[in-house]
Short mmCIF file of C-alpha atoms in Angstrom, two decimals:
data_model
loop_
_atom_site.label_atom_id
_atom_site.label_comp_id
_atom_site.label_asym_id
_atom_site.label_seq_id
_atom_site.Cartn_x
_atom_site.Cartn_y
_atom_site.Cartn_z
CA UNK Z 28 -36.16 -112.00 156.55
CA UNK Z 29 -34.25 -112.75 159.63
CA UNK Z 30 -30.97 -113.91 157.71
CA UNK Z 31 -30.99 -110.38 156.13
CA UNK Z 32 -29.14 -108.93 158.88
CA UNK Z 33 -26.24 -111.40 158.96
CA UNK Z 34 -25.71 -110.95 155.74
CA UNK Z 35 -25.52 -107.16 156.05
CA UNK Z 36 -23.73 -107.68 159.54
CA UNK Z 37 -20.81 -109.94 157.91
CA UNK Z 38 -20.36 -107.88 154.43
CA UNK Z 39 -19.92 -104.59 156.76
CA UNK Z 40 -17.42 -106.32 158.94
CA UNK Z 41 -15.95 -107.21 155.79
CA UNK Z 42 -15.53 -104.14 154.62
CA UNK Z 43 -14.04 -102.69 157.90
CA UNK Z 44 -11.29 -105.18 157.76
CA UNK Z 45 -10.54 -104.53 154.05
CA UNK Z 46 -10.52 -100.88 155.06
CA UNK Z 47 -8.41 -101.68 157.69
CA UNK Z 48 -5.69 -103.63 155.57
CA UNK Z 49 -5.87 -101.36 152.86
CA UNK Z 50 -4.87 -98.63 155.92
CA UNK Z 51 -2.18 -100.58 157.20
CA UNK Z 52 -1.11 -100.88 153.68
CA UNK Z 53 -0.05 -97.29 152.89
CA UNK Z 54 1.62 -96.81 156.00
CA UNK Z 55 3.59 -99.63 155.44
CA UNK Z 56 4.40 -98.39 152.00
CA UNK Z 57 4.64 -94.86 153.52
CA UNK Z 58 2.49 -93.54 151.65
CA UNK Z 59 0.23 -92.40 154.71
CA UNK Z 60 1.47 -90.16 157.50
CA UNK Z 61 0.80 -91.92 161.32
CA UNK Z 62 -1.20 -88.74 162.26
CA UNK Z 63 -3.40 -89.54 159.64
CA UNK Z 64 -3.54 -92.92 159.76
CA UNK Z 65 -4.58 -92.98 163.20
CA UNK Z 66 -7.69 -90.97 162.17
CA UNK Z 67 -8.88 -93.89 159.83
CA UNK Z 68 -8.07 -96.44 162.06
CA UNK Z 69 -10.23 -94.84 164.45
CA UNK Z 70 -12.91 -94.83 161.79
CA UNK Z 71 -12.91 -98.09 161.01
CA UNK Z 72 -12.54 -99.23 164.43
CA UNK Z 73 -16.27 -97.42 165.08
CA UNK Z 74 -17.42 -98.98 161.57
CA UNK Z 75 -16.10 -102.84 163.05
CA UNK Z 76 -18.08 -101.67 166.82
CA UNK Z 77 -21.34 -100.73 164.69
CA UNK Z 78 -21.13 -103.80 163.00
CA UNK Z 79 -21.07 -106.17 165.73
CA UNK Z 80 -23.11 -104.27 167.99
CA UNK Z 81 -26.02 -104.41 165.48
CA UNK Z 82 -28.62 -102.41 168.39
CA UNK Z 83 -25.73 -100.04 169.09
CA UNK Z 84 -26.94 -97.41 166.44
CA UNK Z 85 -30.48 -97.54 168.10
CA UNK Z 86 -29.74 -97.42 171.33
CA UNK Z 87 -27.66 -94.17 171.29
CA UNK Z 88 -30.15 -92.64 168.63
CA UNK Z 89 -32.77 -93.30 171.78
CA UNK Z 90 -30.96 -91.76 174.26
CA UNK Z 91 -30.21 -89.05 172.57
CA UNK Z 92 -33.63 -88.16 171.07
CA UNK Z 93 -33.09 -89.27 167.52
CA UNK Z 94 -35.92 -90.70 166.06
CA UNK Z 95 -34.51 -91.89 163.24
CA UNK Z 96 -31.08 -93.69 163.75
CA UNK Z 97 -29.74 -93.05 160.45
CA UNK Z 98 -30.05 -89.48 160.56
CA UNK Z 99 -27.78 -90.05 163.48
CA UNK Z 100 -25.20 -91.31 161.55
CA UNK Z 101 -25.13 -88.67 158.65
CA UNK Z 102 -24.97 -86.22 161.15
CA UNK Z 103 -21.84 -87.65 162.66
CA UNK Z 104 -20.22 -88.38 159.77
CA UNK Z 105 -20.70 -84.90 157.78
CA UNK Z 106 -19.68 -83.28 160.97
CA UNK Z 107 -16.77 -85.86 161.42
CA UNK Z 108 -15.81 -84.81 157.47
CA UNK Z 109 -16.38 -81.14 157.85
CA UNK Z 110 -13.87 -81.07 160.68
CA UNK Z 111 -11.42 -82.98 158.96
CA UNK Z 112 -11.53 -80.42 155.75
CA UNK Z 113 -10.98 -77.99 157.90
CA UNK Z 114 -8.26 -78.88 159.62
CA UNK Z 115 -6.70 -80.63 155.58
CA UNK Z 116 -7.20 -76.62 154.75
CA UNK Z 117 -5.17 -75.31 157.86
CA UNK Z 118 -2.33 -78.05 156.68
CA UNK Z 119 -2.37 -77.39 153.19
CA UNK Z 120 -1.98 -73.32 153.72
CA UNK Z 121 1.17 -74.59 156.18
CA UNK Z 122 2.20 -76.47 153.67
CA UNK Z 123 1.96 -73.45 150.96
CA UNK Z 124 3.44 -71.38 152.93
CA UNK Z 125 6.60 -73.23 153.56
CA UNK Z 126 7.19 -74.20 149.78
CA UNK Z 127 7.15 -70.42 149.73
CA UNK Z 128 9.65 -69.81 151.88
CA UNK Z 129 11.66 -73.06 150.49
CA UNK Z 130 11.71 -72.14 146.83
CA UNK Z 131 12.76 -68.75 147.72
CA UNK Z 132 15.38 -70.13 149.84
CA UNK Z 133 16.26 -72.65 146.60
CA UNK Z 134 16.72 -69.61 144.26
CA UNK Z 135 18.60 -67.39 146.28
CA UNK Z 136 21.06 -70.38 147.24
CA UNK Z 137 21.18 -70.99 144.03
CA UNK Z 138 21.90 -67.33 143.10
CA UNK Z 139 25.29 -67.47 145.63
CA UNK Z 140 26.25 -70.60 144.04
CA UNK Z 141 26.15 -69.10 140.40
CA UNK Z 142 28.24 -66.16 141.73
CA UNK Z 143 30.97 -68.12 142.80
CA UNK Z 144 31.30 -70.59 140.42
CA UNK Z 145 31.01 -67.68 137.96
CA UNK Z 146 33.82 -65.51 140.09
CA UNK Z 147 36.17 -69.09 140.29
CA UNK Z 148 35.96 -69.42 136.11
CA UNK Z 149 37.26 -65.57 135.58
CA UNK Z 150 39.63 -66.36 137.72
CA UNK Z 151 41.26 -69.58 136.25
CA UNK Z 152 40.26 -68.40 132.31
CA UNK Z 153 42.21 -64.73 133.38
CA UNK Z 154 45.69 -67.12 134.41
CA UNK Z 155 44.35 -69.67 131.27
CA UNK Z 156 44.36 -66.80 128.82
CA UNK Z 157 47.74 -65.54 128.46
CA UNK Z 158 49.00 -69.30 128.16
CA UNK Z 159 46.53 -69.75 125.08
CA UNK Z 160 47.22 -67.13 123.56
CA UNK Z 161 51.15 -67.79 123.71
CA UNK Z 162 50.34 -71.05 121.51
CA UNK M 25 21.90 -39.64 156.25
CA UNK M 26 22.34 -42.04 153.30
CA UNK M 27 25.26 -42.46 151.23
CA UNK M 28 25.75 -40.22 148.53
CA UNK M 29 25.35 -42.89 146.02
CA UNK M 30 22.68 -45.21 147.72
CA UNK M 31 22.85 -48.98 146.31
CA UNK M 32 19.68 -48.95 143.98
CA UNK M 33 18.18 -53.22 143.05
CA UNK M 34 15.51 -52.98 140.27
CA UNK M 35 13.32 -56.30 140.44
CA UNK M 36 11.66 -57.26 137.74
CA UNK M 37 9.37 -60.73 138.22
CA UNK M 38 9.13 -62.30 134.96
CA UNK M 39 6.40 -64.66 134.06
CA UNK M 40 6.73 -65.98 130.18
CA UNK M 41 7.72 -62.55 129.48
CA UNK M 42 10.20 -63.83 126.64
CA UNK M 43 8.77 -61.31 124.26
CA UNK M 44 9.75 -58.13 126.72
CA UNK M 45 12.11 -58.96 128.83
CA UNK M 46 15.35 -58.33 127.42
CA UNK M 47 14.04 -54.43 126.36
CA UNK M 48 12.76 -54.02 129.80
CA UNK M 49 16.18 -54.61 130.90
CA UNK M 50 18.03 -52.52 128.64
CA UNK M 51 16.34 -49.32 128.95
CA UNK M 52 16.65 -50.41 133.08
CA UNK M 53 20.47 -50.63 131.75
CA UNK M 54 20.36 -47.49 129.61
CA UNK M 55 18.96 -45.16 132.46
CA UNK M 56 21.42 -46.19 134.81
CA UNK M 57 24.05 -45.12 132.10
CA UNK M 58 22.46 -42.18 131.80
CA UNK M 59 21.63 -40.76 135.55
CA UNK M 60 24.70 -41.95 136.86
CA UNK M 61 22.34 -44.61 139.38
CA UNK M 62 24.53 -47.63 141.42
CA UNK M 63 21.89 -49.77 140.03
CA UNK M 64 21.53 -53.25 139.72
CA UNK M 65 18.87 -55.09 137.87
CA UNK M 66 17.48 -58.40 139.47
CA UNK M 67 15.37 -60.28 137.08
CA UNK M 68 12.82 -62.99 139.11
CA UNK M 69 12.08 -65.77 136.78
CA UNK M 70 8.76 -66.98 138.42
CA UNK M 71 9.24 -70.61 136.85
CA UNK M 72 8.49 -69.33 133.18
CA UNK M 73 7.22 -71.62 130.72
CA UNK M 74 8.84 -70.23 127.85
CA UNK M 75 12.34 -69.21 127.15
CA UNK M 76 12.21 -66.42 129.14
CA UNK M 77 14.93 -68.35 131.76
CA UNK M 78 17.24 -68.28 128.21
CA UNK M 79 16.94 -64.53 127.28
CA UNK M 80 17.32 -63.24 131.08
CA UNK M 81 20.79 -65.53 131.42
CA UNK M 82 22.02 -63.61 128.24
CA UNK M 83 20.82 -60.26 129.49
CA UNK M 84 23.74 -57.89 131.96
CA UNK M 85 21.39 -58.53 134.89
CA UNK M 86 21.48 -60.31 137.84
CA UNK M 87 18.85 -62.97 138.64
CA UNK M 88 16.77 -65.58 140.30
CA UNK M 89 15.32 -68.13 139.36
CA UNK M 90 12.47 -69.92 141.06
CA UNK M 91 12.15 -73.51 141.03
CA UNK M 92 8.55 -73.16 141.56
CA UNK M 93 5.82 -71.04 140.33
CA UNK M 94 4.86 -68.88 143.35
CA UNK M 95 2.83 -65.95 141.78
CA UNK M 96 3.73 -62.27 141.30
CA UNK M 97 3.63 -61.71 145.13
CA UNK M 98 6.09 -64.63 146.03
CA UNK M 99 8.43 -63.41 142.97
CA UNK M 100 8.45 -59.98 144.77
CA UNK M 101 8.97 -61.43 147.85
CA UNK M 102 11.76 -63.69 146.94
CA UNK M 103 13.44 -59.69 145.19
CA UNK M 104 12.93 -58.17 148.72
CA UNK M 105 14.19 -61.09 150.18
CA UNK M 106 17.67 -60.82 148.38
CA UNK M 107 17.65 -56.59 148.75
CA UNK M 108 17.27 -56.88 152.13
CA UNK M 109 20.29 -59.77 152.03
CA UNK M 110 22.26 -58.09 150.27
CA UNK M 111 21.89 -54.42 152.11
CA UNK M 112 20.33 -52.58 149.21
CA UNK M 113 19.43 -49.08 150.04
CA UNK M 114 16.48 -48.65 147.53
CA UNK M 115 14.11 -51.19 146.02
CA UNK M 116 11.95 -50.40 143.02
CA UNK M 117 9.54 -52.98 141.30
CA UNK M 118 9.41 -52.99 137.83
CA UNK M 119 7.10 -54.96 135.34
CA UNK M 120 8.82 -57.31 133.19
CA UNK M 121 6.17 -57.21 130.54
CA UNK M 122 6.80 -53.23 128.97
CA UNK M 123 3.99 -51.22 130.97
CA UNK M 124 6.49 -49.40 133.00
CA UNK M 125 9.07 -47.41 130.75
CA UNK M 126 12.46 -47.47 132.53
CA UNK M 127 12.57 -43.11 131.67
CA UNK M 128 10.42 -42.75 134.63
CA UNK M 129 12.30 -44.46 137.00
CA UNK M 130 14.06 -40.83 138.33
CA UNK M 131 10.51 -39.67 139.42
CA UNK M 132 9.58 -42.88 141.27
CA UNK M 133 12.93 -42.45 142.65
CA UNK M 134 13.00 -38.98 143.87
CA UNK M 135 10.75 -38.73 146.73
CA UNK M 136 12.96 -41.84 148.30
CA UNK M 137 16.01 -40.39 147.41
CA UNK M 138 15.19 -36.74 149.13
CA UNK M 139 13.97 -38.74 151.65
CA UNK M 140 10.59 -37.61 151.57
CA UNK M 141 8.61 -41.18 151.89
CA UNK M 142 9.28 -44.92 152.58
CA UNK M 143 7.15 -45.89 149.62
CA UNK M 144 7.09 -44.31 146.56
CA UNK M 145 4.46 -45.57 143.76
CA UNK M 146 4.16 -43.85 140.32
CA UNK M 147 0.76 -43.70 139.64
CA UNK M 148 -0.87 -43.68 136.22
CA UNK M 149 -3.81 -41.44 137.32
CA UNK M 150 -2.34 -38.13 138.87
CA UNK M 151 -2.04 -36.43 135.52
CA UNK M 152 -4.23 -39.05 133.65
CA UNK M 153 -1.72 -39.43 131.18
CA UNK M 154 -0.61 -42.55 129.13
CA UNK M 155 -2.40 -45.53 129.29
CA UNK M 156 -5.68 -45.59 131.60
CA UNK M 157 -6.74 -49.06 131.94
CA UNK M 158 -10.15 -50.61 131.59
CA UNK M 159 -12.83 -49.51 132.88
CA UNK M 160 -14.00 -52.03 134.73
CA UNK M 161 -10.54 -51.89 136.24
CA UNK M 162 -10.69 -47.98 136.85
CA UNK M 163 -13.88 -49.16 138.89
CA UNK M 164 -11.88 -51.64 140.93
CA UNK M 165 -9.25 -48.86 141.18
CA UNK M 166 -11.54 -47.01 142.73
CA UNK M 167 -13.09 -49.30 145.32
CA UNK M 168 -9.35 -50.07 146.47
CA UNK M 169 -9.27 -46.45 146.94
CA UNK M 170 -12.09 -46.08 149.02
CA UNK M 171 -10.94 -48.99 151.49
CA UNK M 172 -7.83 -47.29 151.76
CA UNK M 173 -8.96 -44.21 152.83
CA UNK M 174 -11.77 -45.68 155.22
CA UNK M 175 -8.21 -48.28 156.63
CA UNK M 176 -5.45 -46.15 156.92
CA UNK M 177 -7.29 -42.41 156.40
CA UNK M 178 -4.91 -41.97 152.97
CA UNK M 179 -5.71 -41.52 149.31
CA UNK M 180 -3.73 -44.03 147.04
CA UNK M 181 -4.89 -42.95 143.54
CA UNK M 182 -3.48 -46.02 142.16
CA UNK M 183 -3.44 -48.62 144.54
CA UNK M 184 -2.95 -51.34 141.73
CA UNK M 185 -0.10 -50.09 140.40
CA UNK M 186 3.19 -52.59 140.72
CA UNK M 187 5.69 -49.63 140.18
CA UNK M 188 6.95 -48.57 143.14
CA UNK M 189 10.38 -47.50 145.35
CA UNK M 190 11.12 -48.62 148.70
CA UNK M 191 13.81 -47.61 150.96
CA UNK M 192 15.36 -49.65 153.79
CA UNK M 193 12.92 -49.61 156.20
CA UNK M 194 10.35 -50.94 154.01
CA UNK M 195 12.53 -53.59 152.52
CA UNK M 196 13.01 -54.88 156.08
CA UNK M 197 9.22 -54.98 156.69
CA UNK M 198 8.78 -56.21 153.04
CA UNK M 199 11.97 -58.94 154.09
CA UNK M 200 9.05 -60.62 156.47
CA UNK M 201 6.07 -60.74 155.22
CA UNK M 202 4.80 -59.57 151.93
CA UNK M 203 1.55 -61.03 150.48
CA UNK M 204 1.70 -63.28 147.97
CA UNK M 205 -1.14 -63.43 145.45
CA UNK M 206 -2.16 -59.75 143.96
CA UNK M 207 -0.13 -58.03 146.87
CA UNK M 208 -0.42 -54.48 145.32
CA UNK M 209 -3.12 -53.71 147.11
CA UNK M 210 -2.63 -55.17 150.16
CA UNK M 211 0.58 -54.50 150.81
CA UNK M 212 -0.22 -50.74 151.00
CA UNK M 213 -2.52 -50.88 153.55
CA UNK M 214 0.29 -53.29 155.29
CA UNK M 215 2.58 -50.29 155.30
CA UNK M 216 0.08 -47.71 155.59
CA UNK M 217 -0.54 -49.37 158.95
CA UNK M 218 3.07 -49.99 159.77
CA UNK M 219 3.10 -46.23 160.11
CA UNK M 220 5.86 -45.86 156.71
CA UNK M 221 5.17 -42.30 154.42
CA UNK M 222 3.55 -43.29 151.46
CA UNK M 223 3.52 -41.11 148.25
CA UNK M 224 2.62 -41.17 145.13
CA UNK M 225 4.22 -39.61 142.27
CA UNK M 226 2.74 -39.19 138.77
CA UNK M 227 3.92 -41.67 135.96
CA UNK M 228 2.64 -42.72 132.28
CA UNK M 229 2.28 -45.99 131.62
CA UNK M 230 2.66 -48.31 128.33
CA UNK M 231 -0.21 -50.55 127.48
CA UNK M 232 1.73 -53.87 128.07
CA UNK M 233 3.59 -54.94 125.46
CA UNK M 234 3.10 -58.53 125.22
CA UNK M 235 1.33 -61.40 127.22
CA UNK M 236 -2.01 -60.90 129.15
CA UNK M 237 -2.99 -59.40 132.97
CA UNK M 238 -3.31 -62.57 134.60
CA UNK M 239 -6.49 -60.80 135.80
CA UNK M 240 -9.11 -61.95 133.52
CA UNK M 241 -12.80 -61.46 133.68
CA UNK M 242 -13.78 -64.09 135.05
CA UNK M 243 -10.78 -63.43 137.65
CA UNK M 244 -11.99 -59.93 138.35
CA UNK M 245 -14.20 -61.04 140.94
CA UNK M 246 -12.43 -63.72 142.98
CA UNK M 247 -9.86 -60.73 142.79
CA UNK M 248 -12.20 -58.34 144.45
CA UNK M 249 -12.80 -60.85 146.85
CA UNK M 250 -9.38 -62.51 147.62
CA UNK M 251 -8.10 -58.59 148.16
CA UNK M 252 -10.82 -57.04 150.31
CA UNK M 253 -10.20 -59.88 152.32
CA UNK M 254 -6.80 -60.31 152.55
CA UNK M 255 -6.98 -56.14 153.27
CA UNK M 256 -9.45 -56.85 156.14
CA UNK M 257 -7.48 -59.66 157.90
CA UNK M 258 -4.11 -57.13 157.51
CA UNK M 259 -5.92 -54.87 159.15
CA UNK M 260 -7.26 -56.75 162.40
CA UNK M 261 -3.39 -58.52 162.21
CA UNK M 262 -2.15 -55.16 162.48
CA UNK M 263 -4.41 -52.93 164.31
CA UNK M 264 -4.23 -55.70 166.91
CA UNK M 265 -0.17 -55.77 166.79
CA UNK M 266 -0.80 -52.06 167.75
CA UNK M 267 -2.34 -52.13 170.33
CA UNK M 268 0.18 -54.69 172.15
#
């Protein structure tokens, strides 16, 4: 019985650090924006705490009037997610928006740029006609 | 005073309209022959599928062509966008898939060019002639109604309808911010609030020739929805701009 919590102690500390690599491993590969990153590494850093301090869960459960620790920590964490899909929301309606105004940008650059090639070729086939034509 | 001949663009968003398209053009191209309009036709290509982007290159139009899909309202946008750019003095939307026939283009015209409003819409149900629409459209026709007249005090018969003429000053607004997803709607009570004359001028309608209202059934309601709300929020933007 008493080896149970090691084992539970060492595989969560395990998966912190894996966490915690696999993190550092899309910034690397820039696949993960610093802003965000620091978010997770913040997570995991509270999953690595827990994990050590194995009384820590109880103790602040206690103190704040939680009888049941766990409960504790589904309330933090589906506040902690419903937070963070909020603000994902607010980034992805930026985001929208300025593909919006980019794509409109795109086309009417592209617009200008068909306008004066097209202006530049009746120009040159107008002084290239008459010497065809001659052949 | 404006010009004798005011600088008329015609945009016409196109979304896998292959099978309309180049007609809705020509009888754009055929009226202007015919009235004597200094009209141009601006065809928005709304990242079709099909071979729309083809047909509209052949076509004696001018166009854009959007290298992603941003929706009717974003397609509109992008048309204002490049009136505004461009100093047109009138703006009409027309439908690239049939339902608006180019021979009513005059009366959508008129009130703008007498200068008698800043937004002119042809509406289908004035002289209920033409093509109606569903009826569980007509239904949503009429709740749009009813929140315009409770927002801005003013009775838009056909709030839905996506033919319409604007003059400058409603390009500029239109240059800034027009919404993007099912803006009909919600873009009148925009410039209902803006304080621009709105008026509505009887039209018929075709049933569409090809393709299908991207407003489905199951659609309807998350349309409802997406509008009231994106009415309401216009409204507390606005009313709040005001009162500044």
């Amino acid at each position: 019985m008493a080896t149970l919590p090691i084992t539970i102690q060492v595989i969560s500390l395990l998966v912190a650090f894996l966490v915690m690599l696999f993190i550092g491993r899309l910034i690397v590969r820039g696949k993960l924006r610093e802003e965000y990153a620091i978010l997770w590494i913040v997570c995991t850093i509270i999953l690595i705490v827990f994990s050590v301090w194995r009384r820590g869960l109880e103790q602040i459960a206690l103190t704040l009037g939680v009888f049941y620790p766990p409960s504790l920590v589904f309330l933090a964490a589906i506040f902690a997610v419903l937070v963070f899909l909020v603000h994902l929301s607010v980034v992805v309606s930026r985001l929208q928006s300025q593909i919006k105004t980019l794509s409109q940008e795109v086309a009417l650059l592209r617009h200008e740029l068909e306008s004066r090639t097209a202006v530049k070729e009746a120009s040159t086939s107008q002084i290239a006609e008459p010497a065809a034509t001659s052949e | 005073m404006q010009p004798a001949k005011p600088n008329i663009l015609v945009i016409v968003p196109c979304f896998n309209e292959q099978g309309a398209i180049a007609s809705v053009v020509r009888d754009l191209v055929a009226v202007r022959q015919r009235e004597g309009y200094q009209l141009d036709v601006l065809v928005v290509n709304d990242c079709s599928t099909d071979k729309s982007m083809d047909i509209i290159r052949t076509l004696p139009c001018l166009y854009l062509n959007l290298p992603v899909n941003l929706g009717i309202g974003g397609a509109m946008h992008s048309g204002y966008r490049y009136a505004y750019l461009h100093g047109y003095d009138i703006a009409v939307q027309v439908d690239g898939d049939g339902q608006h026939p180019a021979d009513e283009l005059p009366t959508v015209l008129e009130p703008i060019l007498k200068q008698e409003a800043d937004i002119s819409i042809g509406s289908r149900f004035i002289n209920r002639e033409g093509f109606q629409s569903s009826f569980s459209r007509r239904v949503g026709i009429k709740y749009f109604r009813w929140l315009n007249q409770l927002l801005i005090g003013k009775t838009i018969h056909d709030s839905t309808s996506g033919f319409r003429a604007f003059n400058q000053r409603t390009i500029a607004i239109a240059n800034n911010y027009y919404p993007d997803e099912y803006p009909e709607p919600e873009s009148i009570v925009q410039f209902g609030l803006q304080g621009l004359r709105i008026k509505e001028v009887p039209v018929r309608m075709r049933h569409r020739q090809e393709g299908v209202s991207s407003i489905n059934t199951s659609r309807a309601f998350y349309y409802m929805l997406k509008v009231s709300l994106g009415i309401l929020f216009m409204y507390f933007r606005l009313v709040n701009k005001r009162a500044d």
